[in-house]
Tab-separated table of C-alpha atoms in Angstrom:
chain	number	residue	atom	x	y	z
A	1	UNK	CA	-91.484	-20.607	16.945
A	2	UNK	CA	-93.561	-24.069	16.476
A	3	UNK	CA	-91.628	-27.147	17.696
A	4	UNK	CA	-93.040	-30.526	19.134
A	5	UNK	CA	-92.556	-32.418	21.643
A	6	UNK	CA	-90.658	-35.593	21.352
A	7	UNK	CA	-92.915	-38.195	21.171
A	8	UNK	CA	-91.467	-40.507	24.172
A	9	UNK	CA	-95.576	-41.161	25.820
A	10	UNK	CA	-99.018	-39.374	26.347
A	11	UNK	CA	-97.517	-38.974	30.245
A	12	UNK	CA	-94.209	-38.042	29.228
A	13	UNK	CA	-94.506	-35.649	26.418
A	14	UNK	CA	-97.340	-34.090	28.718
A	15	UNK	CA	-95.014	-33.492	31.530
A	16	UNK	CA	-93.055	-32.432	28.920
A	17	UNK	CA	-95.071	-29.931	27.841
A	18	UNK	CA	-95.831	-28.506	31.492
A	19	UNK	CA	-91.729	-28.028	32.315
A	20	UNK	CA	-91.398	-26.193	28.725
A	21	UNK	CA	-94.839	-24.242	29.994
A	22	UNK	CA	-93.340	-23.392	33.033
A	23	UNK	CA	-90.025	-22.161	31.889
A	24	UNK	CA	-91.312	-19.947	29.052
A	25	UNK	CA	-94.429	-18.643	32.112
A	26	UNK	CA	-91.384	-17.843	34.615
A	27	UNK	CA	-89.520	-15.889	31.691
A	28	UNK	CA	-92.679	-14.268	30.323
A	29	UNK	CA	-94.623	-13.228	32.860
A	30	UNK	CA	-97.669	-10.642	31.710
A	31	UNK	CA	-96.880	-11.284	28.487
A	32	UNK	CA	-97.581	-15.225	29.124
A	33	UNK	CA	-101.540	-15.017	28.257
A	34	UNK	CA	-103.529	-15.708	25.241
A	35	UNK	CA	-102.428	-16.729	21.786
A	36	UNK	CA	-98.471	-15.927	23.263
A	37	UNK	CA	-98.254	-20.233	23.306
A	38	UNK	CA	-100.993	-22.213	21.850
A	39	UNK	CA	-100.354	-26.300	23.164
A	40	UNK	CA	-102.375	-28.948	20.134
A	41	UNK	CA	-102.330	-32.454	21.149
A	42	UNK	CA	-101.513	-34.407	18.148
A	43	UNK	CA	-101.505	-37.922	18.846
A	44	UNK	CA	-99.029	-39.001	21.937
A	45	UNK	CA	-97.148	-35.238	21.320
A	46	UNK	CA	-97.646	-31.510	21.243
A	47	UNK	CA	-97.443	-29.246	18.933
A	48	UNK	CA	-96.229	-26.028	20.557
A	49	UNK	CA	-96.462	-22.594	19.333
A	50	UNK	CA	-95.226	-19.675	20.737
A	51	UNK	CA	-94.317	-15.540	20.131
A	52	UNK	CA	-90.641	-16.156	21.092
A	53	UNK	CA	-87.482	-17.145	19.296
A	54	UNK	CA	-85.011	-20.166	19.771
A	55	UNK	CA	-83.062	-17.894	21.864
A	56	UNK	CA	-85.886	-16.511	23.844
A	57	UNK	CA	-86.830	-19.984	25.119
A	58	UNK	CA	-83.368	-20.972	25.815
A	59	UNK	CA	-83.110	-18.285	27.908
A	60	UNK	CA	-86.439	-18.948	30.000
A	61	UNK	CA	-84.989	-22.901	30.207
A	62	UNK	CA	-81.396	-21.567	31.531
A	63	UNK	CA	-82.918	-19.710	33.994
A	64	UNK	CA	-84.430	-22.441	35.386
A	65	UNK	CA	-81.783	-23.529	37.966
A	66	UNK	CA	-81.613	-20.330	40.039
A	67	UNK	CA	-85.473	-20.072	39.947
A	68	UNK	CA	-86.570	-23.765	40.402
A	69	UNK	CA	-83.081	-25.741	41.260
A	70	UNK	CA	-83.646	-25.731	45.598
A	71	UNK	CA	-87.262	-26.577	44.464
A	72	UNK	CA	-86.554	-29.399	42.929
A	73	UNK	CA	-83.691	-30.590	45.434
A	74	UNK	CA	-86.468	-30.296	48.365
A	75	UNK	CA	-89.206	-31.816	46.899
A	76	UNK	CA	-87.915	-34.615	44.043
A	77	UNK	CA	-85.305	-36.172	46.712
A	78	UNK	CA	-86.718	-36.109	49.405
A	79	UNK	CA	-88.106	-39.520	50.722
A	80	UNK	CA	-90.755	-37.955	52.629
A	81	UNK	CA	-91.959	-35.858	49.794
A	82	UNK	CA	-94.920	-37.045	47.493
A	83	UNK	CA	-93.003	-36.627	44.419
A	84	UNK	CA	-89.412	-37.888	46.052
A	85	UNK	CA	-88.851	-40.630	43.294
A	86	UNK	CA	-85.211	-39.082	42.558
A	87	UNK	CA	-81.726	-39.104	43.839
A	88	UNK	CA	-79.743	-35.811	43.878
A	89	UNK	CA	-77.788	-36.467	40.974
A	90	UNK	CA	-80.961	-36.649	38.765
A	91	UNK	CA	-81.213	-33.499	39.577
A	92	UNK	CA	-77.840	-32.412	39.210
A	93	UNK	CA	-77.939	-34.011	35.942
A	94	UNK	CA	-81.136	-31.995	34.964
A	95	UNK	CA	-79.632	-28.571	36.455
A	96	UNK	CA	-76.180	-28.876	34.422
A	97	UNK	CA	-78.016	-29.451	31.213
A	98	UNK	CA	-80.217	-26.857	31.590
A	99	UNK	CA	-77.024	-24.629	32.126
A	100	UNK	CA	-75.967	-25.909	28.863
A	101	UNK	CA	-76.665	-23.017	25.883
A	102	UNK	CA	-75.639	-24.552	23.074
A	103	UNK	CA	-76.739	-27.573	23.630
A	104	UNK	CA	-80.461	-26.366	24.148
A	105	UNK	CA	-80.309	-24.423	21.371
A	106	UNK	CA	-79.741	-27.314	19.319
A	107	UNK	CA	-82.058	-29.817	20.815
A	108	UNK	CA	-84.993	-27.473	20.343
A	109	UNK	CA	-84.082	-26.912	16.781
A	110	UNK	CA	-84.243	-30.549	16.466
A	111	UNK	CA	-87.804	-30.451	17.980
A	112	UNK	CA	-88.739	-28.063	14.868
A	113	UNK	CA	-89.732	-31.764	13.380
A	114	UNK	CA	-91.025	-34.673	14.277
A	115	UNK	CA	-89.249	-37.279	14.990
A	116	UNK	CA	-86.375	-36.148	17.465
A	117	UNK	CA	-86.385	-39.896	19.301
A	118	UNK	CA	-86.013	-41.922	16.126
A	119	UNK	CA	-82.696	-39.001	14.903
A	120	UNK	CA	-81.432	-39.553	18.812
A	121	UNK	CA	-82.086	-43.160	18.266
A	122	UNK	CA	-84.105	-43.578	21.837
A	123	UNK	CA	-86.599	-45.658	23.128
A	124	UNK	CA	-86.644	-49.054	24.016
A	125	UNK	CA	-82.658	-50.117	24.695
A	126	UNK	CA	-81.813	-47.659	22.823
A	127	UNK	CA	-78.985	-44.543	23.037
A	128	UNK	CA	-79.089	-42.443	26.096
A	129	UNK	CA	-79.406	-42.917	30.170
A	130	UNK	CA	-82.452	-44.620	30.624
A	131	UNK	CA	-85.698	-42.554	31.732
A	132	UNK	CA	-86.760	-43.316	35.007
A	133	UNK	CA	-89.919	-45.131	35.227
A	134	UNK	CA	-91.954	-42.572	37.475
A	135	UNK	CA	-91.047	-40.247	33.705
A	136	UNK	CA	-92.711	-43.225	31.895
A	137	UNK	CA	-94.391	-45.185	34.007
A	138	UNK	CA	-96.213	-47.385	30.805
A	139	UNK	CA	-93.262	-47.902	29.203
A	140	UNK	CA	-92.429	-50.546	32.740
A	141	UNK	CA	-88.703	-52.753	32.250
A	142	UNK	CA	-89.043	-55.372	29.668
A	143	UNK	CA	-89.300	-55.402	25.364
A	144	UNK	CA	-92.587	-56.492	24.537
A	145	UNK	CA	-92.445	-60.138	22.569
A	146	UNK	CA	-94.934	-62.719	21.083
A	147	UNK	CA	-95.155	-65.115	23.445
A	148	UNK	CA	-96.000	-67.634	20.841
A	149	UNK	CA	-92.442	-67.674	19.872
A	150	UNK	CA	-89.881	-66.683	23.731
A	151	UNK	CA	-90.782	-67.999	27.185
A	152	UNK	CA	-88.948	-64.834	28.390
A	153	UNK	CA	-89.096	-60.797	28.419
A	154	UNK	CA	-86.260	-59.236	27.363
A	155	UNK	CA	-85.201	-56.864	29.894
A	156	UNK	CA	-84.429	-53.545	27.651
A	157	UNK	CA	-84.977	-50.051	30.014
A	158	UNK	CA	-86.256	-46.939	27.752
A	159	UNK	CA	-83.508	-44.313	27.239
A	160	UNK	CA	-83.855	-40.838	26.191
A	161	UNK	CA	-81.384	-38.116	25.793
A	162	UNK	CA	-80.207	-35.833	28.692
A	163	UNK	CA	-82.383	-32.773	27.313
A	164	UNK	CA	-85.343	-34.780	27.461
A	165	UNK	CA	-84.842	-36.241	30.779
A	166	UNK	CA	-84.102	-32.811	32.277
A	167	UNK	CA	-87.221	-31.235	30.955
A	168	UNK	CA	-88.990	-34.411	31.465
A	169	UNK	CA	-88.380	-33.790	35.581
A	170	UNK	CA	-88.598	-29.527	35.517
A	171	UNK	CA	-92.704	-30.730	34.139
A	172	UNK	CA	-93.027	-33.485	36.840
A	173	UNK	CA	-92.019	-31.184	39.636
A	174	UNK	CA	-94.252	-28.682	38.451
A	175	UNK	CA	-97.771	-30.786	36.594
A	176	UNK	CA	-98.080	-34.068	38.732
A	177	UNK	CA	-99.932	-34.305	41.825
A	178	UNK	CA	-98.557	-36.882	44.725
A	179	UNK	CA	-100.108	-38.353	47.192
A	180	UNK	CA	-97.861	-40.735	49.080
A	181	UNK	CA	-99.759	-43.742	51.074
A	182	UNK	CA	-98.530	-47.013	53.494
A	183	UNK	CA	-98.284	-49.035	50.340
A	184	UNK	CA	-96.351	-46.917	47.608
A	185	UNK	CA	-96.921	-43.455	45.683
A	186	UNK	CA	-100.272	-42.051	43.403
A	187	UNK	CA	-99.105	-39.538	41.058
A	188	UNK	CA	-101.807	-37.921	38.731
A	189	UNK	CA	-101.448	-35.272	35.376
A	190	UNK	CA	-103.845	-33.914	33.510
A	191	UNK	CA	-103.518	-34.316	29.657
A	192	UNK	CA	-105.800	-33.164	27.059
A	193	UNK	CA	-107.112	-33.514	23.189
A	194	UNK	CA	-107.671	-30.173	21.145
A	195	UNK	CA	-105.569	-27.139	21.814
A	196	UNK	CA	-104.986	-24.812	24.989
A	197	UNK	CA	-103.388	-21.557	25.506
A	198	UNK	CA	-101.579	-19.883	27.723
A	199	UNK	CA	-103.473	-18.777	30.235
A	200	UNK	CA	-104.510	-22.257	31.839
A	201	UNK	CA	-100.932	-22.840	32.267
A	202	UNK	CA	-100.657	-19.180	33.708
A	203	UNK	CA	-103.793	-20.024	36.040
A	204	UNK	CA	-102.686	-23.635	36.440
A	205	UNK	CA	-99.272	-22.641	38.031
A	206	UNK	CA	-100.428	-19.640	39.762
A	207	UNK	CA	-102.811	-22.337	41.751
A	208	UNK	CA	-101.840	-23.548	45.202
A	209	UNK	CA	-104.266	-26.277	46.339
A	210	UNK	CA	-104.122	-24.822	50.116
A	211	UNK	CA	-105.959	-28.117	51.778
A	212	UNK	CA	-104.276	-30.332	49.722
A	213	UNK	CA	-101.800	-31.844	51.737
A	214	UNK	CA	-103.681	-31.107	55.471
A	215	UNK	CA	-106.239	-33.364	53.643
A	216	UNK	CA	-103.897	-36.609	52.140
A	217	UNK	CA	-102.217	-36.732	55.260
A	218	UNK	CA	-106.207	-36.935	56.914
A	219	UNK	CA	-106.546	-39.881	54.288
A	220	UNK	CA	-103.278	-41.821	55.405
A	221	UNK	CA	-103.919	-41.127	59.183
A	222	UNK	CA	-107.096	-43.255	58.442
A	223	UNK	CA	-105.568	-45.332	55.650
A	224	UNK	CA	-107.990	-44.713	53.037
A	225	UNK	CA	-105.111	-43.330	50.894
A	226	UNK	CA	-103.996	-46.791	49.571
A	227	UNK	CA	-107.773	-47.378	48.766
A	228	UNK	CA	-108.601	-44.133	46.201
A	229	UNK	CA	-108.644	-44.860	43.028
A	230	UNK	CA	-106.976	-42.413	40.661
A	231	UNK	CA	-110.450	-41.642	39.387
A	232	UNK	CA	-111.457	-40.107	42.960
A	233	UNK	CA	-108.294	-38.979	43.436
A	234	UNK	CA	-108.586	-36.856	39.710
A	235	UNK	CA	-112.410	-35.623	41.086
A	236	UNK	CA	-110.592	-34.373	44.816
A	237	UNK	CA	-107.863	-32.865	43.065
A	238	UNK	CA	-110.302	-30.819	40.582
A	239	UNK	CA	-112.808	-29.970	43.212
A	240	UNK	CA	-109.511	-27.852	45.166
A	241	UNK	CA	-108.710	-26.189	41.797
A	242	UNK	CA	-109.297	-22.445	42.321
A	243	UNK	CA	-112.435	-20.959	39.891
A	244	UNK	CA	-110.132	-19.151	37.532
A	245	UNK	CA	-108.459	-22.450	36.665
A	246	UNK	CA	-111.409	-24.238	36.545
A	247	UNK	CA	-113.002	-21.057	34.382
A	248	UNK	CA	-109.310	-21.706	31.557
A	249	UNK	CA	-109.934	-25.628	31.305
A	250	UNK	CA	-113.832	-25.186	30.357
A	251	UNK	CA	-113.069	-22.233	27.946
A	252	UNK	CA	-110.092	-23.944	26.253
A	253	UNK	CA	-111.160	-25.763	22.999
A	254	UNK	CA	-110.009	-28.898	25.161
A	255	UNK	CA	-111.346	-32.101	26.577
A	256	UNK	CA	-109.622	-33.007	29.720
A	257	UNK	CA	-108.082	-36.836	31.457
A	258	UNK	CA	-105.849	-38.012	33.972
A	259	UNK	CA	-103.082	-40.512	33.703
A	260	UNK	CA	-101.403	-42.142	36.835
């Protein structure tokens, strides 16, 4: 099956692209390597390839709650958590419409073409609940004007349908790196230009960064968090990726970025 990616942001349709990733690696297993799922950046979306059917992926996506759902309780509500940006009924809401066959079988038919947003009429104030901003962070509160002609921002939140949103939060829980400091949060993904396959997204989940938190909360003891950039923070988080992952982002035909 070949289906895109919505089209919402660079951040969003790349977290995107990790929660469908994740599902599909969860279902899969040994079978998740190679040409199984070639990911092509094309523009601000992704075109996605892969050896199952509509029905396969629904599958891997509805199986989602009993693998991931405690997963993402504990770590996207939790205050204390890096990546605890979310009450529990985002995640309830996420859960129940990844429960929901039919309707995932016909949103990803609808993401056989381009173009699902402007069909959903999303976006900017438009149909949907709205996505939250740490799901699109550039995308911020107010409608862009020329301020040759209003004194005033309208404020107009982005919306997005509930499929979106739900798959939108299974990819932050499982791509985006947090580092929580004194004065607020640093969250960091990895996009890319060209095309990658499936096993960086097998190596990439199969990596635990096993210092990673021992050495952020080093960093806040001293306060030095709030002071990173997200450019050192990108080079620390590389230099604790594990060789093999390392090994699939040079040999994809890739070039690699963060956005935070």
């Amino acid at each position: 099956m070949r289906f895109f990616t919505p089209g919402h942001s660079t951040y969003t349709d790349t977290l995107m692209l990790y929660g469908l990733c994740r599902a599909l690696y969860l279902q899969f297993g040994e079978e998740f390597e190679g040409a199984f799922l070639k990911a092509t950046r094309i523009g601000q979306q992704y075109m996605i390839e892969v050896e199952a059917d509509v029905d396969e992926i629904v599958e891997a996506l509805m199986r989602i709650p009993s693998s991931e759902g405690d997963r993402m309780y504990s770590q996207l509500t939790e205050a204390r958590s890096p990546l605890g940006l979310f009450g529990e009924k985002d995640v309830e809401e996420a859960l129940e419409t990844l429960r929901d066959e039919e309707g995932l079988k016909e949103y990803l038919n609808d993401l056989r073409e381009v173009g699902h947003p402007t069909r959903g009429r999303e976006g900017r104030g438009g149909r949907g609940k709205t996505l939250k901003l740490p799901l699109i962070p550039l995308a911020g509160k107010y409608q862009h004007r020329d301020l040759t002609s209003t004194p005033k921002f309208a404020a107009k939140s982005y919306k997005a349908c509930k499929h979106c949103r739900a798959i939108t939060l299974l990819g932050f829980l499982n791509s985006v790196y947090g580092v929580r400091g004194r004065e607020g949060r640093m969250i960091i993904t990895l996009p890319f230009e060209g095309m990658v396959e499936a096993d960086f997204f097998s190596d990439f989940f199969a990596f635990y960064p096993m210092y990673w938190e021992q050495f952020f909360d080093e960093l806040r003891r001293v306060r030095l968090v709030d002071q990173v950039p997200i450019r050192t923070a990108t080079y620390i988080v590389i230099s604790l990726f594990s060789g093999d992952l390392i090994d699939a982002m040079t040999g994809a035909e890739a070039g690699w970025h963060s956005i935070g």
